[in-house]
CSV table of C-alpha atoms in Angstrom, one decimal:
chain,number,residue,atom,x,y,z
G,1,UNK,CA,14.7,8.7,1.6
G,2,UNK,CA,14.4,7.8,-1.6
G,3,UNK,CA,14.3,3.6,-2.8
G,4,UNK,CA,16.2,3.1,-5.5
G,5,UNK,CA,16.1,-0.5,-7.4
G,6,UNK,CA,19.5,-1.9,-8.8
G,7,UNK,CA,20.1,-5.6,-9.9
G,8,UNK,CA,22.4,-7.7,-7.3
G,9,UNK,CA,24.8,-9.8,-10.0
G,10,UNK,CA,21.8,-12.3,-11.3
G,11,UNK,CA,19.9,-12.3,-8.1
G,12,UNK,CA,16.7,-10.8,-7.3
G,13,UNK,CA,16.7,-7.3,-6.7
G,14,UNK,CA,17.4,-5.4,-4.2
G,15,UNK,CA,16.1,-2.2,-3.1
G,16,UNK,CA,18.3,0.2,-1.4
G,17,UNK,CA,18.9,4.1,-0.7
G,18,UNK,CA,22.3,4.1,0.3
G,19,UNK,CA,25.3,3.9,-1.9
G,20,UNK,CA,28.1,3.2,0.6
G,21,UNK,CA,25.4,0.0,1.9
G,22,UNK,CA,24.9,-1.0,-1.0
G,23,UNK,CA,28.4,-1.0,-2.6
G,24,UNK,CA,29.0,-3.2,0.5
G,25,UNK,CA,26.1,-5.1,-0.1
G,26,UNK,CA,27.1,-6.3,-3.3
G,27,UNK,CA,30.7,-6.9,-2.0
G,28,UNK,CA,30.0,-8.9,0.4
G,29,UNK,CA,27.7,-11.0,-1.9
G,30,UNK,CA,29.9,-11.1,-4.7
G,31,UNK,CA,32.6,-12.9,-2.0
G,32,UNK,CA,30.2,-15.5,-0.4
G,33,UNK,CA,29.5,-16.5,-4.2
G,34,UNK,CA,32.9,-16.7,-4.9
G,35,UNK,CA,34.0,-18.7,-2.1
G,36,UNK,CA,31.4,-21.0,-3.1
G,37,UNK,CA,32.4,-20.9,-6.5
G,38,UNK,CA,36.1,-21.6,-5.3
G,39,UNK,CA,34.7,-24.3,-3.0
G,40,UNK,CA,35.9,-22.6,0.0
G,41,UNK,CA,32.4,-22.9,1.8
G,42,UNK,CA,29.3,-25.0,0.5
G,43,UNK,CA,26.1,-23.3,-0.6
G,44,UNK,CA,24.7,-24.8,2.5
G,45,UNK,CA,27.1,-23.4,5.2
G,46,UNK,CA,27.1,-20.0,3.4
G,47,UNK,CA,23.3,-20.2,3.3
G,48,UNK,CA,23.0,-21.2,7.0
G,49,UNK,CA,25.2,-18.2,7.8
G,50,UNK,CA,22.9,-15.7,6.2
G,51,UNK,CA,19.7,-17.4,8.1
G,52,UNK,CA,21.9,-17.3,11.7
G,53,UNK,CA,21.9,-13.2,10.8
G,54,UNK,CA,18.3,-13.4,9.6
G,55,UNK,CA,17.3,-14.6,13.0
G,56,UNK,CA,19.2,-12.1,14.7
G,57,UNK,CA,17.9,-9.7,12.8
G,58,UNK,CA,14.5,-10.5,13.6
G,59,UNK,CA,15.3,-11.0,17.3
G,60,UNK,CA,16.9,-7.6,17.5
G,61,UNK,CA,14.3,-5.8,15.6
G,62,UNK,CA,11.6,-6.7,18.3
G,63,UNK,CA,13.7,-5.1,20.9
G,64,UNK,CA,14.2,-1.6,18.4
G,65,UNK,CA,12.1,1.3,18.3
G,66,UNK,CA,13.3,1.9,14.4
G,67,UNK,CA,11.5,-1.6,13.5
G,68,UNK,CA,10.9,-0.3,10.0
G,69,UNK,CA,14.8,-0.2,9.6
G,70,UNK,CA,15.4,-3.8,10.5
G,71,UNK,CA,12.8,-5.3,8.1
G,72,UNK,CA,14.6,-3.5,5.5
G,73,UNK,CA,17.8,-4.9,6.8
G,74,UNK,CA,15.8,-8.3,6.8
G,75,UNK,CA,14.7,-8.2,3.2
G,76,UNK,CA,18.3,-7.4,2.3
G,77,UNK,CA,19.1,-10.7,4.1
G,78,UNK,CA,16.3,-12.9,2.6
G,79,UNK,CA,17.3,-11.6,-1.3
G,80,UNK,CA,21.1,-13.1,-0.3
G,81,UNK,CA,19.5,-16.1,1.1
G,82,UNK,CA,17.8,-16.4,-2.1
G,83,UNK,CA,20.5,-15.3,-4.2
G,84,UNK,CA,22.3,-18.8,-2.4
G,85,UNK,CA,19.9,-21.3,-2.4
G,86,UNK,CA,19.8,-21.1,-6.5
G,87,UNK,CA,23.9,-22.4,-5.7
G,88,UNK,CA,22.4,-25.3,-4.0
């Protein structure tokens, strides 16, 4: 598969192959900022949220045979988490 790099609102980037992921990718970030943004959710809660998945992440890609997969999944995670902790 082919990486591809594209710019995640004014994040870091993000690399990513998929279209469909990615689309959904930025979605979902573009929401978390704007419920922050809204004050819906703090930068903090929104932040710990993304490390809870991080976690999991890591604890489910020690049980998978596709490791490779979930550290991509995980450095999707950690540019979020970064993308947040500039709202805090």
């Amino acid at each position: 598969m082919a990486e591809r790099q594209t710019h995640s609102g004014d994040g870091p980037t993000v690399l990513g192959a998929d279209p469909h992921g990615e689309g959904a990718i930025l979605l979902v970030e573009s929401l978390i900022h704007g419920l922050i943004a809204r004050s819906v959710i703090s930068a903090n809660d929104a932040l710990e949220i993304v490390t809870v998945a991080m976690d999991v992440c890591t604890d489910i890609a020690g049980e998978a045979e596709d490791s490779a997969k979930h550290q991509e999944v995980l450095t999707i995670l950690q540019t979020i988490a970064l993308s947040l902790s500039h709202d805090i």
